[in-house]
Amino acid sequence: MNMNLTLKIWRQKNASDKGKMVDYKVTDISPDMSFLEMLDVLNEQLINRDEEPVAFDHDCREGICGMCSLFINGEAHGPDRAVTTCQLHMRMFKDGDTITIEPFRATAFPVVKDLIVDRSSFDRIQHAGGFISVNTSGNTIDANTIPINKHDADTAFEAATCIGCGACVASCKNSSAMLFVGAKVSQFALLPQGKVEATDRVLNMVKQMDEEGFGNCTNTGACEVECPKGISLENIARMNSEYLKASLKG
Ligand code: SF4
Ligand code: FES
């Protein structure tokens, strides 16, 4: 059965506007729609009434780009588990429900407009060390010629599935980015290709994380619960150990 819903949505004209929650009604929402398709319906209805559509981020709409950052009924990416907002289905809600929709909130994620936040702080952390340097002048060694044990390969791959959405930050009472940075450090720390720059990587990424204004980790674990990719807290422990090793070397 199609649903009629009340939406309480954060509206904010620009970064300096104070912003406020505004109520909207949407009608005839199919349970098979994704959450973003439901917002598309709302925006069509707003445009038809000559009202400003709600600005929200999205790109792939298949759970891989990390753009669709919405805080829905008090949870990053909403009430389902291991899915992004674009993969959240309206069947998770009931006819007559009121749904609260806010942007991801953190000092390091300032609101640009309505539900869109600026997550370029994550990009700057990546630029500080989230890469390996490879000689690409024609004699690059095929990665598959270096044997890597299965456990390390699988664990590095799991860390690399982090899509940089920021749900970990939005869910954390301290706005800590440790799960994101832990994943980005771990995906290289476990592989031989990542060992060369390991010391600089962890020191520089953590320094940048602190400069961006993210908070400290106090082990509440909310980030792991809300992460759509199931990134484990082990990655934070691995980053801390990499950081300690690097600090002792320095
Ligand atoms: S660790 Fe999870 S919640 Fe945090 S940015 Fe990566 S995918 Fe998103
Ligand atoms: S729009 Fe790409 S992950 Fe949701």
PDB file of C-alpha atoms in Angstrom, residues 9-14 24 36 39 42-43 46 52-58 69-70 101-103 111-117:
ATOM      1  CA  ILE A   9      13.386  18.592   6.995  1.00  0.00           C
ATOM      2  CA  TRP A  10      16.315  20.859   7.859  1.00  0.00           C
ATOM      3  CA  ARG A  11      16.223  23.898   5.542  1.00  0.00           C
ATOM      4  CA  GLN A  12      19.204  26.231   5.457  1.00  0.00           C
ATOM      5  CA  LYS A  13      19.746  28.712   2.613  1.00  0.00           C
ATOM      6  CA  ASN A  14      23.534  28.828   2.863  1.00  0.00           C
ATOM      7  CA  TYR A  24       6.183  18.849   4.467  1.00  0.00           C
ATOM      8  CA  LEU A  36      16.170   9.408  -2.327  1.00  0.00           C
ATOM      9  CA  LEU A  39      12.797  12.978  -1.813  1.00  0.00           C
ATOM     10  CA  LEU A  42       8.800  15.675  -2.681  1.00  0.00           C
ATOM     11  CA  ASN A  43      10.960  17.960  -4.840  1.00  0.00           C
ATOM     12  CA  LEU A  46       7.608  21.508  -4.375  1.00  0.00           C
ATOM     13  CA  GLU A  52      12.393  25.830  -3.549  1.00  0.00           C
ATOM     14  CA  PRO A  53      13.303  22.098  -3.796  1.00  0.00           C
ATOM     15  CA  VAL A  54      15.277  20.521  -0.943  1.00  0.00           C
ATOM     16  CA  ALA A  55      19.021  20.315  -1.716  1.00  0.00           C
ATOM     17  CA  PHE A  56      20.564  16.920  -0.922  1.00  0.00           C
ATOM     18  CA  ASP A  57      23.712  15.112  -2.060  1.00  0.00           C
ATOM     19  CA  HIS A  58      23.693  11.997  -4.210  1.00  0.00           C
ATOM     20  CA  SER A  69      24.723  11.659   3.724  1.00  0.00           C
ATOM     21  CA  LEU A  70      21.416  12.039   5.565  1.00  0.00           C
ATOM     22  CA  ILE A 101      15.690  14.437   8.014  1.00  0.00           C
ATOM     23  CA  GLU A 102      18.809  16.397   8.907  1.00  0.00           C
ATOM     24  CA  PRO A 103      22.292  16.835   7.439  1.00  0.00           C
ATOM     25  CA  VAL A 111      26.358  22.821   6.040  1.00  0.00           C
ATOM     26  CA  VAL A 112      26.474  24.179   2.472  1.00  0.00           C
ATOM     27  CA  LYS A 113      22.719  24.190   1.874  1.00  0.00           C
ATOM     28  CA  ASP A 114      19.748  22.293   3.388  1.00  0.00           C
ATOM     29  CA  LEU A 115      20.956  18.666   3.673  1.00  0.00           C
ATOM     30  CA  ILE A 116      24.296  19.115   1.875  1.00  0.00           C
ATOM     31  CA  VAL A 117      27.461  19.331   3.966  1.00  0.00           C
TER      32      VAL A 117
END
